[in-house]
PDB file of C-alpha atoms in Angstrom:
ATOM      1  CA  MET A   1     -12.275 -16.623  23.102  1.00 51.00           C
ATOM      2  CA  ASN A   2      -9.287 -17.731  21.017  1.00 63.00           C
ATOM      3  CA  ASP A   3     -10.257 -17.534  17.364  1.00 84.00           C
ATOM      4  CA  VAL A   4      -8.343 -17.424  14.126  1.00 90.00           C
ATOM      5  CA  SER A   5      -9.095 -15.826  10.814  1.00 92.00           C
ATOM      6  CA  ILE A   6      -8.746 -17.895   7.654  1.00 93.00           C
ATOM      7  CA  THR A   7      -9.002 -16.135   4.304  1.00 96.00           C
ATOM      8  CA  ALA A   8      -9.514 -18.448   1.340  1.00 95.00           C
ATOM      9  CA  PRO A   9      -7.702 -17.830  -1.978  1.00 94.00           C
ATOM     10  CA  ASP A  10     -10.821 -16.148  -3.363  1.00 93.00           C
ATOM     11  CA  GLY A  11     -11.706 -14.390  -0.083  1.00 95.00           C
ATOM     12  CA  GLY A  12     -10.964 -11.037   1.437  1.00 96.00           C
ATOM     13  CA  GLU A  13     -12.235  -7.576   0.708  1.00 97.00           C
ATOM     14  CA  VAL A  14     -11.332  -6.302  -2.773  1.00 97.00           C
ATOM     15  CA  ILE A  15     -10.585  -2.588  -3.093  1.00 96.00           C
ATOM     16  CA  ASP A  16     -10.183  -1.271  -6.646  1.00 93.00           C
ATOM     17  CA  LEU A  17      -8.129   1.902  -6.922  1.00 91.00           C
ATOM     18  CA  GLY A  18      -8.242   2.669 -10.625  1.00 88.00           C
ATOM     19  CA  PRO A  19      -5.889   0.158 -12.252  1.00 92.00           C
ATOM     20  CA  VAL A  20      -4.502  -0.983  -8.874  1.00 94.00           C
ATOM     21  CA  ARG A  21      -6.302  -3.669  -6.875  1.00 96.00           C
ATOM     22  CA  LEU A  22      -5.823  -4.421  -3.168  1.00 97.00           C
ATOM     23  CA  ARG A  23      -7.250  -7.604  -1.698  1.00 98.00           C
ATOM     24  CA  VAL A  24      -7.405  -7.204   2.076  1.00 98.00           C
ATOM     25  CA  LEU A  25      -6.526 -10.473   3.794  1.00 97.00           C
ATOM     26  CA  GLU A  26      -6.453  -9.106   7.376  1.00 96.00           C
ATOM     27  CA  ASP A  27      -7.970  -5.735   8.231  1.00 95.00           C
ATOM     28  CA  GLY A  28      -6.734  -5.757  11.819  1.00 94.00           C
ATOM     29  CA  SER A  29      -9.866  -7.157  13.396  1.00 92.00           C
ATOM     30  CA  THR A  30      -8.166 -10.456  14.288  1.00 93.00           C
ATOM     31  CA  THR A  31      -4.822  -8.930  15.320  1.00 93.00           C
ATOM     32  CA  GLY A  32      -6.111  -6.302  17.719  1.00 91.00           C
ATOM     33  CA  HIS A  33      -5.268  -3.743  14.999  1.00 92.00           C
ATOM     34  CA  ARG A  34      -1.537  -4.484  15.301  1.00 94.00           C
ATOM     35  CA  LEU A  35      -1.259  -5.798  11.721  1.00 96.00           C
ATOM     36  CA  GLY A  36      -3.050  -5.435   8.409  1.00 96.00           C
ATOM     37  CA  VAL A  37      -2.230  -7.621   5.396  1.00 98.00           C
ATOM     38  CA  GLY A  38      -3.187  -7.317   1.749  1.00 97.00           C
ATOM     39  CA  VAL A  39      -2.216  -8.362  -1.744  1.00 98.00           C
ATOM     40  CA  ALA A  40      -1.640  -5.490  -4.182  1.00 97.00           C
ATOM     41  CA  THR A  41      -1.760  -6.054  -7.927  1.00 98.00           C
ATOM     42  CA  LEU A  42      -0.482  -3.418 -10.358  1.00 98.00           C
ATOM     43  CA  PRO A  43      -0.930  -3.928 -14.102  1.00 98.00           C
ATOM     44  CA  PRO A  44       2.109  -3.549 -16.385  1.00 98.00           C
ATOM     45  CA  HIS A  45       3.517  -0.027 -16.752  1.00 98.00           C
ATOM     46  CA  THR A  46       1.542   1.372 -13.805  1.00 96.00           C
ATOM     47  CA  ASP A  47       2.735   4.066 -11.427  1.00 93.00           C
ATOM     48  CA  GLY A  48       1.977   3.821  -7.741  1.00 88.00           C
ATOM     49  CA  PRO A  49       1.193   6.653  -5.326  1.00 89.00           C
ATOM     50  CA  LEU A  50       3.129   9.886  -5.086  1.00 89.00           C
ATOM     51  CA  GLN A  51       6.219   9.576  -2.908  1.00 93.00           C
ATOM     52  CA  HIS A  52       5.170   9.851   0.739  1.00 94.00           C
ATOM     53  CA  ARG A  53       6.094   9.278   4.397  1.00 94.00           C
ATOM     54  CA  HIS A  54       4.107   7.509   7.105  1.00 95.00           C
ATOM     55  CA  ALA A  55       4.476   8.931  10.601  1.00 94.00           C
ATOM     56  CA  ARG A  56       2.832   6.097  12.504  1.00 92.00           C
ATOM     57  CA  HIS A  57       3.247   2.793  10.724  1.00 93.00           C
ATOM     58  CA  ASP A  58       5.655   0.425   9.029  1.00 96.00           C
ATOM     59  CA  GLU A  59       4.856  -0.893   5.589  1.00 97.00           C
ATOM     60  CA  GLY A  60       6.187  -4.090   4.050  1.00 98.00           C
ATOM     61  CA  PHE A  61       6.123  -5.325   0.459  1.00 98.00           C
ATOM     62  CA  TYR A  62       6.974  -8.897  -0.518  1.00 98.00           C
ATOM     63  CA  VAL A  63       7.179  -9.295  -4.293  1.00 98.00           C
ATOM     64  CA  VAL A  64       5.307 -12.440  -5.340  1.00 98.00           C
ATOM     65  CA  SER A  65       5.526 -11.940  -9.110  1.00 98.00           C
ATOM     66  CA  GLY A  66       6.596  -9.254 -11.553  1.00 98.00           C
ATOM     67  CA  THR A  67       9.145  -6.561 -10.775  1.00 98.00           C
ATOM     68  CA  GLY A  68       8.467  -3.663  -8.431  1.00 98.00           C
ATOM     69  CA  ARG A  69      10.374  -0.418  -8.752  1.00 98.00           C
ATOM     70  CA  PHE A  70      10.747   1.226  -5.346  1.00 98.00           C
ATOM     71  CA  THR A  71      11.820   4.838  -5.155  1.00 97.00           C
ATOM     72  CA  VAL A  72      13.180   5.781  -1.739  1.00 96.00           C
ATOM     73  CA  GLY A  73      14.050   9.453  -1.700  1.00 94.00           C
ATOM     74  CA  ASP A  74      16.295   9.842  -4.730  1.00 93.00           C
ATOM     75  CA  ARG A  75      17.342   6.158  -4.867  1.00 96.00           C
ATOM     76  CA  VAL A  76      15.684   3.569  -7.105  1.00 97.00           C
ATOM     77  CA  HIS A  77      15.587  -0.165  -6.366  1.00 97.00           C
ATOM     78  CA  ASP A  78      14.141  -2.886  -8.589  1.00 98.00           C
ATOM     79  CA  ALA A  79      12.627  -5.753  -6.597  1.00 98.00           C
ATOM     80  CA  THR A  80      12.155  -9.130  -8.262  1.00 98.00           C
ATOM     81  CA  PRO A  81      10.093 -12.064  -6.928  1.00 98.00           C
ATOM     82  CA  GLY A  82      11.193 -13.149  -3.465  1.00 98.00           C
ATOM     83  CA  THR A  83      12.335  -9.643  -2.466  1.00 98.00           C
ATOM     84  CA  LEU A  84      11.073  -8.068   0.753  1.00 98.00           C
ATOM     85  CA  VAL A  85      11.032  -4.284   1.067  1.00 98.00           C
ATOM     86  CA  MET A  86      10.397  -2.945   4.599  1.00 98.00           C
ATOM     87  CA  VAL A  87       9.689   0.759   5.009  1.00 97.00           C
ATOM     88  CA  PRO A  88       9.869   2.174   8.545  1.00 97.00           C
ATOM     89  CA  PRO A  89       8.078   5.385   9.597  1.00 96.00           C
ATOM     90  CA  GLU A  90       9.338   8.677   8.142  1.00 95.00           C
ATOM     91  CA  VAL A  91      11.135   7.120   5.153  1.00 96.00           C
ATOM     92  CA  PRO A  92      10.029   8.646   1.816  1.00 96.00           C
ATOM     93  CA  HIS A  93       8.928   5.983  -0.662  1.00 97.00           C
ATOM     94  CA  THR A  94       6.759   4.972  -3.567  1.00 96.00           C
ATOM     95  CA  PHE A  95       6.542   2.032  -5.935  1.00 97.00           C
ATOM     96  CA  ALA A  96       5.572   1.275  -9.515  1.00 97.00           C
ATOM     97  CA  ASN A  97       5.379  -1.543 -12.020  1.00 98.00           C
ATOM     98  CA  PRO A  98       7.724  -0.716 -14.915  1.00 97.00           C
ATOM     99  CA  GLY A  99       7.502  -4.238 -16.358  1.00 97.00           C
ATOM    100  CA  ASP A 100       5.470  -6.057 -18.963  1.00 98.00           C
ATOM    101  CA  GLU A 101       3.708  -8.403 -16.521  1.00 98.00           C
ATOM    102  CA  PRO A 102       1.469  -7.694 -13.513  1.00 98.00           C
ATOM    103  CA  LEU A 103       3.210  -6.895 -10.233  1.00 98.00           C
ATOM    104  CA  VAL A 104       1.795  -8.833  -7.280  1.00 98.00           C
ATOM    105  CA  MET A 105       2.948  -7.954  -3.763  1.00 98.00           C
ATOM    106  CA  LEU A 106       1.987  -9.150  -0.303  1.00 98.00           C
ATOM    107  CA  CYS A 107       1.727  -5.964   1.779  1.00 98.00           C
ATOM    108  CA  THR A 108       1.820  -5.503   5.545  1.00 98.00           C
ATOM    109  CA  PHE A 109       0.742  -2.483   7.587  1.00 96.00           C
ATOM    110  CA  THR A 110       1.763  -2.270  11.245  1.00 95.00           C
ATOM    111  CA  PRO A 111      -0.428  -1.104  12.827  1.00 93.00           C
ATOM    112  CA  ASP A 112      -3.380  -1.711  10.509  1.00 92.00           C
ATOM    113  CA  LEU A 113      -4.547   1.914  10.137  1.00 84.00           C
ATOM    114  CA  TYR A 114      -3.626   2.073   6.465  1.00 88.00           C
ATOM    115  CA  VAL A 115      -6.272  -0.510   5.497  1.00 93.00           C
ATOM    116  CA  GLN A 116      -8.924   2.178   6.066  1.00 92.00           C
ATOM    117  CA  TYR A 117      -6.840   4.595   3.954  1.00 92.00           C
ATOM    118  CA  PHE A 118      -7.391   2.338   0.946  1.00 93.00           C
ATOM    119  CA  ARG A 119     -11.126   2.261   1.605  1.00 94.00           C
ATOM    120  CA  ASP A 120     -11.211   6.056   1.852  1.00 93.00           C
ATOM    121  CA  LEU A 121      -9.158   6.372  -1.330  1.00 91.00           C
ATOM    122  CA  ARG A 122     -11.621   4.098  -3.146  1.00 93.00           C
ATOM    123  CA  ASP A 123     -14.490   6.251  -1.894  1.00 92.00           C
ATOM    124  CA  ALA A 124     -12.725   9.422  -3.106  1.00 88.00           C
ATOM    125  CA  ILE A 125     -12.350   7.857  -6.564  1.00 87.00           C
ATOM    126  CA  THR A 126     -16.000   6.762  -6.592  1.00 87.00           C
ATOM    127  CA  GLU A 127     -17.297  10.152  -5.441  1.00 85.00           C
ATOM    128  CA  GLY A 128     -14.969  12.307  -7.534  1.00 75.00           C
ATOM    129  CA  GLY A 129     -14.595  10.165 -10.635  1.00 66.00           C
ATOM    130  CA  GLY A 130     -10.796  10.252 -10.489  1.00 72.00           C
ATOM    131  CA  LEU A 131      -7.889  10.870  -8.196  1.00 74.00           C
ATOM    132  CA  THR A 132      -5.644  13.895  -8.274  1.00 77.00           C
ATOM    133  CA  GLU A 133      -2.432  14.316  -6.287  1.00 80.00           C
ATOM    134  CA  GLN A 134      -4.263  16.880  -4.143  1.00 81.00           C
ATOM    135  CA  ALA A 135      -7.108  14.461  -3.374  1.00 82.00           C
ATOM    136  CA  THR A 136      -4.616  11.689  -2.595  1.00 85.00           C
ATOM    137  CA  ALA A 137      -2.680  13.989  -0.257  1.00 85.00           C
ATOM    138  CA  GLU A 138      -5.914  14.918   1.534  1.00 88.00           C
ATOM    139  CA  VAL A 139      -6.798  11.273   2.162  1.00 91.00           C
ATOM    140  CA  MET A 140      -3.194  10.525   3.209  1.00 91.00           C
ATOM    141  CA  SER A 141      -3.351  13.327   5.787  1.00 92.00           C
ATOM    142  CA  ARG A 142      -6.098  11.446   7.667  1.00 93.00           C
ATOM    143  CA  TYR A 143      -3.609   8.613   8.310  1.00 92.00           C
ATOM    144  CA  ALA A 144      -0.485  10.469   9.480  1.00 92.00           C
ATOM    145  CA  THR A 145       0.965  10.352   5.960  1.00 93.00           C
ATOM    146  CA  THR A 146       2.375  13.247   3.982  1.00 91.00           C
ATOM    147  CA  PRO A 147       3.693  13.705   0.440  1.00 91.00           C
ATOM    148  CA  ALA A 148       7.501  13.615   0.402  1.00 91.00           C
ATOM    149  CA  THR A 149       9.214  16.273  -1.652  1.00 83.00           C
ATOM    150  CA  ASP A 150      12.415  16.682   0.375  1.00 79.00           C
ATOM    151  CA  PHE A 151      14.692  13.747   0.933  1.00 66.00           C
ATOM    152  CA  GLY A 152      17.102  15.052   3.547  1.00 55.00           C
TER     153      GLY A 152
END
């Protein structure tokens, strides 16, 4: 069977992670788990996750609106609308919204395994009432991801 997936503008699975919201547009079920796609929205002046490395997947961020601040090791890059940031495996990175308007990014995960990470992170917030760096690191470890503290 050749089928396509169409996600309407108000469709997709919404995952709230504290102030950050991820709307999953493709969870991998249509792509044979080769690709996951979501839209992340960070309110103004919001930090992202602790700096980390993925061992098994690429991550892409296309800035739709606002300004994203990407920290890659000890380098900082500001990404304005129309900027694509691609992060291959093993590269330390994080992102934040330092601006006064919401940051909206189209995000890709190849393969799709990180979509379930966001679900697990949501569940950890729901069950524990909040999210510490230790709890985040524990959930990351399930998806071949580790906190990055050395940048060599």
